[in-house]
mmCIF file of C-alpha atoms in Angstrom:
data_model
loop_
_atom_site.group_PDB
_atom_site.id
_atom_site.type_symbol
_atom_site.label_atom_id
_atom_site.label_comp_id
_atom_site.label_asym_id
_atom_site.label_seq_id
_atom_site.Cartn_x
_atom_site.Cartn_y
_atom_site.Cartn_z
ATOM 1 C CA UNK A 1 171.236 -40.434 4.623
ATOM 2 C CA UNK A 2 172.761 -43.426 6.405
ATOM 3 C CA UNK A 3 170.961 -45.789 4.039
ATOM 4 C CA UNK A 4 172.467 -43.981 1.037
ATOM 5 C CA UNK A 5 175.944 -44.165 2.538
ATOM 6 C CA UNK A 6 175.427 -47.847 3.314
ATOM 7 C CA UNK A 7 174.403 -48.538 -0.276
ATOM 8 C CA UNK A 8 177.498 -46.724 -1.547
ATOM 9 C CA UNK A 9 179.630 -48.728 0.895
ATOM 10 C CA UNK A 10 178.197 -52.014 -0.366
ATOM 11 C CA UNK A 11 178.788 -51.076 -4.004
ATOM 12 C CA UNK A 12 182.334 -49.942 -3.247
ATOM 13 C CA UNK A 13 183.208 -53.091 -1.296
ATOM 14 C CA UNK A 14 181.775 -55.417 -3.912
ATOM 15 C CA UNK A 15 183.582 -53.574 -6.660
ATOM 16 C CA UNK A 16 186.838 -53.864 -4.733
ATOM 17 C CA UNK A 17 186.240 -57.561 -4.172
ATOM 18 C CA UNK A 18 185.648 -58.131 -7.870
ATOM 19 C CA UNK A 19 188.920 -56.437 -8.765
ATOM 20 C CA UNK A 20 190.946 -57.875 -5.884
ATOM 21 C CA UNK A 21 190.055 -61.582 -6.030
ATOM 22 C CA UNK A 22 190.045 -64.328 -8.603
ATOM 23 C CA UNK A 23 186.796 -65.771 -7.292
ATOM 24 C CA UNK A 24 184.230 -65.730 -10.096
ATOM 25 C CA UNK A 25 180.587 -66.694 -10.181
ATOM 26 C CA UNK A 26 178.843 -69.056 -10.080
ATOM 27 C CA UNK A 27 180.199 -70.132 -6.686
ATOM 28 C CA UNK A 28 179.481 -73.547 -5.155
ATOM 29 C CA UNK A 29 179.629 -74.020 -1.380
ATOM 30 C CA UNK A 30 179.418 -77.516 0.142
ATOM 31 C CA UNK A 31 177.714 -77.999 3.484
ATOM 32 C CA UNK A 32 175.835 -80.537 5.604
ATOM 33 C CA UNK A 33 172.729 -80.433 3.396
ATOM 34 C CA UNK A 34 174.531 -80.743 0.072
ATOM 35 C CA UNK A 35 175.753 -77.929 -2.171
ATOM 36 C CA UNK A 36 174.558 -74.394 -2.694
ATOM 37 C CA UNK A 37 175.236 -72.693 -6.010
ATOM 38 C CA UNK A 38 175.264 -68.882 -6.068
ATOM 39 C CA UNK A 39 174.917 -67.865 -9.695
ATOM 40 C CA UNK A 40 175.767 -64.162 -9.390
ATOM 41 C CA UNK A 41 177.356 -61.959 -6.759
ATOM 42 C CA UNK A 42 174.715 -61.387 -4.064
ATOM 43 C CA UNK A 43 173.792 -57.805 -3.229
ATOM 44 C CA UNK A 44 170.950 -58.246 -0.739
ATOM 45 C CA UNK A 45 172.369 -60.362 2.094
ATOM 46 C CA UNK A 46 170.191 -61.754 4.887
ATOM 47 C CA UNK A 47 171.453 -63.845 7.788
ATOM 48 C CA UNK A 48 169.758 -66.051 10.374
ATOM 49 C CA UNK A 49 170.807 -67.519 13.724
ATOM 50 C CA UNK A 50 173.654 -66.289 15.883
ATOM 51 C CA UNK A 51 176.273 -63.837 14.565
ATOM 52 C CA UNK A 52 176.336 -64.756 10.876
ATOM 53 C CA UNK A 53 175.633 -61.093 10.090
ATOM 54 C CA UNK A 54 179.023 -60.191 11.555
ATOM 55 C CA UNK A 55 180.832 -61.688 8.557
ATOM 56 C CA UNK A 56 179.311 -59.434 5.866
ATOM 57 C CA UNK A 57 179.520 -56.464 8.252
ATOM 58 C CA UNK A 58 183.217 -57.104 8.860
ATOM 59 C CA UNK A 59 183.672 -57.286 5.079
ATOM 60 C CA UNK A 60 181.851 -53.997 4.511
ATOM 61 C CA UNK A 61 178.394 -55.268 3.551
ATOM 62 C CA UNK A 62 175.295 -54.219 5.514
ATOM 63 C CA UNK A 63 172.764 -57.083 5.615
ATOM 64 C CA UNK A 64 169.146 -56.387 4.693
ATOM 65 C CA UNK A 65 168.136 -58.257 7.860
ATOM 66 C CA UNK A 66 169.585 -60.378 10.659
ATOM 67 C CA UNK A 67 168.564 -62.090 13.901
ATOM 68 C CA UNK A 68 167.789 -60.033 16.992
ATOM 69 C CA UNK A 69 170.311 -60.627 19.788
ATOM 70 C CA UNK A 70 168.791 -62.736 22.554
ATOM 71 C CA UNK A 71 171.733 -62.807 24.981
ATOM 72 C CA UNK A 72 174.082 -60.106 26.252
ATOM 73 C CA UNK A 73 171.985 -57.253 24.870
ATOM 74 C CA UNK A 74 172.502 -54.685 27.642
ATOM 75 C CA UNK A 75 170.223 -51.967 26.271
ATOM 76 C CA UNK A 76 167.523 -54.241 24.851
ATOM 77 C CA UNK A 77 167.694 -52.907 21.305
ATOM 78 C CA UNK A 78 168.430 -56.329 19.826
ATOM 79 C CA UNK A 79 171.889 -55.326 18.607
ATOM 80 C CA UNK A 80 175.129 -56.151 20.413
ATOM 81 C CA UNK A 81 177.588 -53.276 20.973
ATOM 82 C CA UNK A 82 180.223 -54.433 18.494
ATOM 83 C CA UNK A 83 177.543 -54.698 15.817
ATOM 84 C CA UNK A 84 176.253 -51.192 16.618
ATOM 85 C CA UNK A 85 179.793 -49.865 16.329
ATOM 86 C CA UNK A 86 180.323 -51.504 12.946
ATOM 87 C CA UNK A 87 177.003 -50.190 11.622
ATOM 88 C CA UNK A 88 178.047 -46.698 12.720
ATOM 89 C CA UNK A 89 181.401 -47.111 10.958
ATOM 90 C CA UNK A 90 179.549 -48.044 7.782
ATOM 91 C CA UNK A 91 177.099 -45.154 8.189
ATOM 92 C CA UNK A 92 174.155 -47.543 8.246
ATOM 93 C CA UNK A 93 170.935 -47.814 10.204
ATOM 94 C CA UNK A 94 169.930 -51.027 11.948
ATOM 95 C CA UNK A 95 168.155 -53.215 9.356
ATOM 96 C CA UNK A 96 165.076 -55.316 10.140
ATOM 97 C CA UNK A 97 165.742 -57.714 13.011
ATOM 98 C CA UNK A 98 164.324 -61.243 12.884
ATOM 99 C CA UNK A 99 162.732 -62.484 16.107
ATOM 100 C CA UNK A 100 163.945 -66.069 16.504
ATOM 101 C CA UNK A 101 162.466 -66.722 19.941
ATOM 102 C CA UNK A 102 160.302 -69.465 18.449
ATOM 103 C CA UNK A 103 162.643 -70.490 15.630
ATOM 104 C CA UNK A 104 163.580 -69.036 12.260
ATOM 105 C CA UNK A 105 161.411 -66.079 11.228
ATOM 106 C CA UNK A 106 160.755 -67.296 7.683
ATOM 107 C CA UNK A 107 158.261 -64.541 6.860
ATOM 108 C CA UNK A 108 160.628 -61.863 8.105
ATOM 109 C CA UNK A 109 163.485 -63.264 6.037
ATOM 110 C CA UNK A 110 161.337 -63.482 2.916
ATOM 111 C CA UNK A 111 160.180 -59.887 3.365
ATOM 112 C CA UNK A 112 163.776 -58.648 2.971
ATOM 113 C CA UNK A 113 163.973 -60.188 -0.546
ATOM 114 C CA UNK A 114 167.513 -61.550 -0.083
ATOM 115 C CA UNK A 115 169.841 -62.792 -2.801
ATOM 116 C CA UNK A 116 171.530 -65.096 -0.266
ATOM 117 C CA UNK A 117 170.934 -66.291 3.305
ATOM 118 C CA UNK A 118 173.961 -66.909 5.505
ATOM 119 C CA UNK A 119 173.622 -69.526 8.263
ATOM 120 C CA UNK A 120 177.056 -71.138 8.623
ATOM 121 C CA UNK A 121 176.785 -70.991 12.422
ATOM 122 C CA UNK A 122 173.301 -72.213 13.225
ATOM 123 C CA UNK A 123 171.117 -75.088 14.298
ATOM 124 C CA UNK A 124 169.199 -75.370 11.027
ATOM 125 C CA UNK A 125 167.208 -78.530 10.547
ATOM 126 C CA UNK A 126 166.818 -80.054 7.104
ATOM 127 C CA UNK A 127 163.271 -78.678 7.085
ATOM 128 C CA UNK A 128 164.529 -75.185 7.985
ATOM 129 C CA UNK A 129 167.078 -75.408 5.196
ATOM 130 C CA UNK A 130 164.468 -76.499 2.655
ATOM 131 C CA UNK A 131 162.116 -73.668 3.608
ATOM 132 C CA UNK A 132 164.844 -71.012 3.486
ATOM 133 C CA UNK A 133 166.090 -72.372 0.152
ATOM 134 C CA UNK A 134 162.729 -71.512 -1.368
ATOM 135 C CA UNK A 135 163.506 -67.885 -0.503
ATOM 136 C CA UNK A 136 167.158 -67.694 -1.605
ATOM 137 C CA UNK A 137 170.349 -69.802 -1.740
ATOM 138 C CA UNK A 138 171.426 -70.775 1.790
ATOM 139 C CA UNK A 139 174.906 -71.253 3.259
ATOM 140 C CA UNK A 140 174.550 -73.824 6.056
ATOM 141 C CA UNK A 141 177.010 -75.395 8.491
ATOM 142 C CA UNK A 142 179.452 -78.003 7.254
ATOM 143 C CA UNK A 143 179.810 -80.450 10.150
ATOM 144 C CA UNK A 144 176.889 -80.134 12.542
ATOM 145 C CA UNK A 145 174.502 -77.726 14.275
ATOM 146 C CA UNK A 146 176.134 -75.070 16.457
ATOM 147 C CA UNK A 147 179.604 -76.539 15.944
ATOM 148 C CA UNK A 148 181.017 -74.113 13.363
ATOM 149 C CA UNK A 149 184.107 -72.415 14.786
ATOM 150 C CA UNK A 150 184.589 -68.719 14.088
ATOM 151 C CA UNK A 151 187.195 -69.284 11.361
ATOM 152 C CA UNK A 152 184.878 -71.667 9.504
ATOM 153 C CA UNK A 153 181.956 -69.276 9.974
ATOM 154 C CA UNK A 154 183.986 -66.621 8.190
ATOM 155 C CA UNK A 155 185.191 -68.976 5.458
ATOM 156 C CA UNK A 156 181.769 -70.404 4.611
ATOM 157 C CA UNK A 157 179.867 -67.124 4.689
ATOM 158 C CA UNK A 158 182.609 -65.209 2.877
ATOM 159 C CA UNK A 159 182.713 -67.877 0.164
ATOM 160 C CA UNK A 160 178.990 -67.420 -0.418
ATOM 161 C CA UNK A 161 179.568 -63.701 -0.850
ATOM 162 C CA UNK A 162 182.337 -64.295 -3.384
ATOM 163 C CA UNK A 163 184.844 -62.854 -0.903
ATOM 164 C CA UNK A 164 186.904 -65.891 0.085
ATOM 165 C CA UNK A 165 190.185 -63.989 -0.097
ATOM 166 C CA UNK A 166 188.834 -61.141 2.047
ATOM 167 C CA UNK A 167 187.590 -63.735 4.522
ATOM 168 C CA UNK A 168 191.078 -65.175 4.877
ATOM 169 C CA UNK A 169 192.469 -61.675 5.414
ATOM 170 C CA UNK A 170 189.887 -61.117 8.163
ATOM 171 C CA UNK A 171 190.901 -64.374 9.870
ATOM 172 C CA UNK A 172 194.551 -63.335 9.754
ATOM 173 C CA UNK A 173 193.798 -59.941 11.312
ATOM 174 C CA UNK A 174 191.864 -61.543 14.168
ATOM 175 C CA UNK A 175 194.586 -64.148 14.752
ATOM 176 C CA UNK A 176 197.181 -61.379 14.922
ATOM 177 C CA UNK A 177 195.072 -59.534 17.497
ATOM 178 C CA UNK A 178 194.794 -62.695 19.587
ATOM 179 C CA UNK A 179 198.551 -63.239 19.427
ATOM 180 C CA UNK A 180 199.231 -59.633 20.420
ATOM 181 C CA UNK A 181 196.986 -59.756 23.504
ATOM 182 C CA UNK A 182 197.857 -63.251 24.738
ATOM 183 C CA UNK A 183 201.584 -62.531 24.451
ATOM 184 C CA UNK A 184 201.143 -60.106 27.348
ATOM 185 C CA UNK A 185 199.671 -62.838 29.567
ATOM 186 C CA UNK A 186 202.134 -65.759 29.438
ATOM 187 C CA UNK A 187 200.667 -67.261 32.627
ATOM 188 C CA UNK A 188 197.743 -68.578 30.577
ATOM 189 C CA UNK A 189 199.773 -70.736 28.216
ATOM 190 C CA UNK A 190 199.401 -74.460 28.872
ATOM 191 C CA UNK A 191 196.873 -74.208 31.686
ATOM 192 C CA UNK A 192 193.908 -76.570 31.508
ATOM 193 C CA UNK A 193 190.373 -75.183 31.493
ATOM 194 C CA UNK A 194 186.836 -76.546 31.496
ATOM 195 C CA UNK A 195 183.915 -74.428 30.305
ATOM 196 C CA UNK A 196 180.982 -75.442 32.480
ATOM 197 C CA UNK A 197 177.471 -74.807 31.192
ATOM 198 C CA UNK A 198 174.978 -72.840 33.241
ATOM 199 C CA UNK A 199 174.992 -74.274 36.773
ATOM 200 C CA UNK A 200 172.030 -74.184 39.123
ATOM 201 C CA UNK A 201 173.166 -73.307 42.656
ATOM 202 C CA UNK A 202 170.168 -75.278 43.963
ATOM 203 C CA UNK A 203 171.255 -78.498 42.284
ATOM 204 C CA UNK A 204 174.954 -79.223 41.834
ATOM 205 C CA UNK A 205 174.545 -82.989 41.554
ATOM 206 C CA UNK A 206 175.555 -82.998 37.863
ATOM 207 C CA UNK A 207 178.390 -81.054 36.260
ATOM 208 C CA UNK A 208 177.634 -80.246 32.605
ATOM 209 C CA UNK A 209 180.383 -78.899 30.409
ATOM 210 C CA UNK A 210 181.118 -77.922 26.821
ATOM 211 C CA UNK A 211 183.289 -80.344 24.867
ATOM 212 C CA UNK A 212 186.178 -79.602 22.558
ATOM 213 C CA UNK A 213 183.607 -79.540 19.722
ATOM 214 C CA UNK A 214 182.055 -76.349 21.112
ATOM 215 C CA UNK A 215 183.181 -72.930 19.906
ATOM 216 C CA UNK A 216 183.661 -71.622 23.464
ATOM 217 C CA UNK A 217 186.221 -74.324 24.188
ATOM 218 C CA UNK A 218 187.862 -73.778 20.832
ATOM 219 C CA UNK A 219 188.273 -70.112 21.705
ATOM 220 C CA UNK A 220 189.951 -71.006 25.011
ATOM 221 C CA UNK A 221 192.407 -73.064 22.975
ATOM 222 C CA UNK A 222 192.970 -70.073 20.675
ATOM 223 C CA UNK A 223 193.983 -68.145 23.783
ATOM 224 C CA UNK A 224 196.571 -70.732 24.843
ATOM 225 C CA UNK A 225 194.543 -72.929 27.203
ATOM 226 C CA UNK A 226 193.880 -76.624 26.660
ATOM 227 C CA UNK A 227 191.207 -79.135 27.572
ATOM 228 C CA UNK A 228 192.287 -81.517 30.361
ATOM 229 C CA UNK A 229 192.424 -85.209 29.574
ATOM 230 C CA UNK A 230 189.579 -85.825 32.025
ATOM 231 C CA UNK A 231 187.221 -83.652 29.982
ATOM 232 C CA UNK A 232 188.309 -85.223 26.706
ATOM 233 C CA UNK A 233 187.654 -88.708 28.070
ATOM 234 C CA UNK A 234 184.246 -87.704 29.445
ATOM 235 C CA UNK A 235 183.145 -86.279 26.091
ATOM 236 C CA UNK A 236 180.894 -88.272 23.772
ATOM 237 C CA UNK A 237 182.261 -88.107 20.178
ATOM 238 C CA UNK A 238 180.347 -85.679 17.994
ATOM 239 C CA UNK A 239 178.651 -83.958 20.948
ATOM 240 C CA UNK A 240 179.359 -80.353 21.886
ATOM 241 C CA UNK A 241 178.609 -80.958 25.566
ATOM 242 C CA UNK A 242 179.012 -83.638 28.217
ATOM 243 C CA UNK A 243 178.135 -84.253 31.820
ATOM 244 C CA UNK A 244 179.434 -86.004 34.911
ATOM 245 C CA UNK A 245 177.864 -86.817 38.256
ATOM 246 C CA UNK A 246 179.305 -84.609 40.980
ATOM 247 C CA UNK A 247 179.973 -87.819 42.919
ATOM 248 C CA UNK A 248 182.766 -88.475 40.404
ATOM 249 C CA UNK A 249 184.137 -84.963 40.497
ATOM 250 C CA UNK A 250 187.602 -86.128 41.547
ATOM 251 C CA UNK A 251 188.051 -87.195 37.925
ATOM 252 C CA UNK A 252 188.678 -83.518 37.156
ATOM 253 C CA UNK A 253 191.799 -83.348 39.322
ATOM 254 C CA UNK A 254 193.837 -82.296 36.275
ATOM 255 C CA UNK A 255 191.806 -79.098 35.914
ATOM 256 C CA UNK A 256 193.391 -75.674 36.508
ATOM 257 C CA UNK A 257 190.606 -73.217 35.586
ATOM 258 C CA UNK A 258 186.818 -73.312 35.426
ATOM 259 C CA UNK A 259 184.899 -70.894 33.201
ATOM 260 C CA UNK A 260 181.143 -70.678 33.694
ATOM 261 C CA UNK A 261 178.151 -68.347 33.715
ATOM 262 C CA UNK A 262 177.049 -66.963 37.061
ATOM 263 C CA UNK A 263 177.894 -64.619 39.906
ATOM 264 C CA UNK A 264 179.224 -64.636 43.443
ATOM 265 C CA UNK A 265 176.153 -66.470 44.807
ATOM 266 C CA UNK A 266 176.864 -69.376 42.468
ATOM 267 C CA UNK A 267 180.499 -69.537 43.514
ATOM 268 C CA UNK A 268 179.511 -69.466 47.180
ATOM 269 C CA UNK A 269 177.231 -72.452 46.538
ATOM 270 C CA UNK A 270 179.979 -74.339 44.682
ATOM 271 C CA UNK A 271 182.425 -73.688 47.527
ATOM 272 C CA UNK A 272 179.893 -74.790 50.161
ATOM 273 C CA UNK A 273 178.850 -77.977 48.369
ATOM 274 C CA UNK A 274 180.637 -81.028 49.865
ATOM 275 C CA UNK A 275 181.299 -82.490 46.405
ATOM 276 C CA UNK A 276 182.182 -79.520 44.185
ATOM 277 C CA UNK A 277 184.297 -77.983 46.952
ATOM 278 C CA UNK A 278 186.743 -80.889 46.592
ATOM 279 C CA UNK A 279 188.000 -79.488 43.291
ATOM 280 C CA UNK A 280 191.383 -77.791 43.712
ATOM 281 C CA UNK A 281 190.150 -75.240 41.181
ATOM 282 C CA UNK A 282 187.406 -74.201 43.582
ATOM 283 C CA UNK A 283 189.769 -74.182 46.570
ATOM 284 C CA UNK A 284 192.149 -71.939 44.602
ATOM 285 C CA UNK A 285 189.244 -69.736 43.444
ATOM 286 C CA UNK A 286 190.577 -70.174 39.908
ATOM 287 C CA UNK A 287 187.093 -69.636 38.509
ATOM 288 C CA UNK A 288 185.993 -67.163 35.824
ATOM 289 C CA UNK A 289 182.358 -66.139 36.334
ATOM 290 C CA UNK A 290 180.709 -64.683 33.236
ATOM 291 C CA UNK A 291 177.502 -62.650 33.148
ATOM 292 C CA UNK A 292 174.792 -61.826 30.642
ATOM 293 C CA UNK A 293 176.960 -59.029 29.287
ATOM 294 C CA UNK A 294 179.333 -58.406 26.367
ATOM 295 C CA UNK A 295 182.219 -60.431 27.841
ATOM 296 C CA UNK A 296 179.947 -63.348 28.712
ATOM 297 C CA UNK A 297 178.397 -63.199 25.269
ATOM 298 C CA UNK A 298 181.714 -63.034 23.442
ATOM 299 C CA UNK A 299 183.043 -66.107 25.239
ATOM 300 C CA UNK A 300 181.230 -67.695 22.288
ATOM 301 C CA UNK A 301 183.522 -65.994 19.762
ATOM 302 C CA UNK A 302 182.371 -64.163 16.643
ATOM 303 C CA UNK A 303 184.236 -62.054 14.066
ATOM 304 C CA UNK A 304 183.341 -58.656 15.549
ATOM 305 C CA UNK A 305 183.124 -59.630 19.223
ATOM 306 C CA UNK A 306 186.641 -61.047 19.526
ATOM 307 C CA UNK A 307 188.481 -57.702 19.150
ATOM 308 C CA UNK A 308 185.829 -55.977 21.286
ATOM 309 C CA UNK A 309 186.270 -58.084 24.446
ATOM 310 C CA UNK A 310 189.615 -59.807 23.910
ATOM 311 C CA UNK A 311 191.603 -57.759 26.401
ATOM 312 C CA UNK A 312 188.983 -58.065 29.165
ATOM 313 C CA UNK A 313 188.399 -61.794 28.661
ATOM 314 C CA UNK A 314 192.089 -62.662 28.582
ATOM 315 C CA UNK A 315 192.669 -60.581 31.721
ATOM 316 C CA UNK A 316 189.984 -62.590 33.565
ATOM 317 C CA UNK A 317 191.538 -65.871 32.431
ATOM 318 C CA UNK A 318 195.001 -64.675 33.413
ATOM 319 C CA UNK A 319 193.796 -63.789 36.911
ATOM 320 C CA UNK A 320 192.391 -67.300 37.298
ATOM 321 C CA UNK A 321 195.609 -68.789 35.903
ATOM 322 C CA UNK A 322 197.683 -66.969 38.530
ATOM 323 C CA UNK A 323 195.458 -68.405 41.277
ATOM 324 C CA UNK A 324 195.915 -71.873 39.833
ATOM 325 C CA UNK A 325 199.702 -71.754 40.222
#
């Protein structure tokens, strides 16, 4: 029964899109590997890599297959909670899930017989792109692997679906939600933050961090935070991460908040280490520790996860901001 409802939903949404937008087919989408031409409006939509399926779902289309979640999946069913909720809203069952533990599941994708493959946020290689293109037209990233911000993910994938206008409406709704929540936490505005990659409590000799090119850092900026000058200067152009020897940690004296993955044991190690403990951020305990859970997962923002965890994430950042004052 759910499958029937889902099919009706897809037909209804596509019909509405046809009447409500001026976007006609064929559609051409430019990306890092050239141009993809979609001759007719796609009905069977497959997605690969992280979160691309959230764009068609948000726009009312149930994909015929998408990647199994490999982080933050509390119940182990391969589907994150905000995706489960959206599938329930659309009256749809979970479609086939592609296991990408060893890379793109080309056979699994082909078995779904897609009309289009969405991969705007991904790490596709040119070889991956060529192989997928033999299955169906592919929407790839525009600038570089894993660097597509959530707005661009929506724009690229929605364009491939012939729903560019609906994609812009979705972006506006999410931006309004962000504005509504952050307006209640003015202490965040203007604070500097560094998103540190997974630290090893046994070896704190190198501090690795995400650069302004990474979507996690971009999301912090969406929420009113900014990257300190020290992080910007330590970032290699075009890279989404950087690193610094802990011996030079005083460089980060302009830092107010640290966001990272880990628990209390990690923070205890950071505070006990003679180098990392010199950071005023550590002394102030202005540190946000994220786990392998929905909030930690959604720190890398996606269209459906942002509304789901926004209030909780901003509250954590605001608590750290108050400690930084």
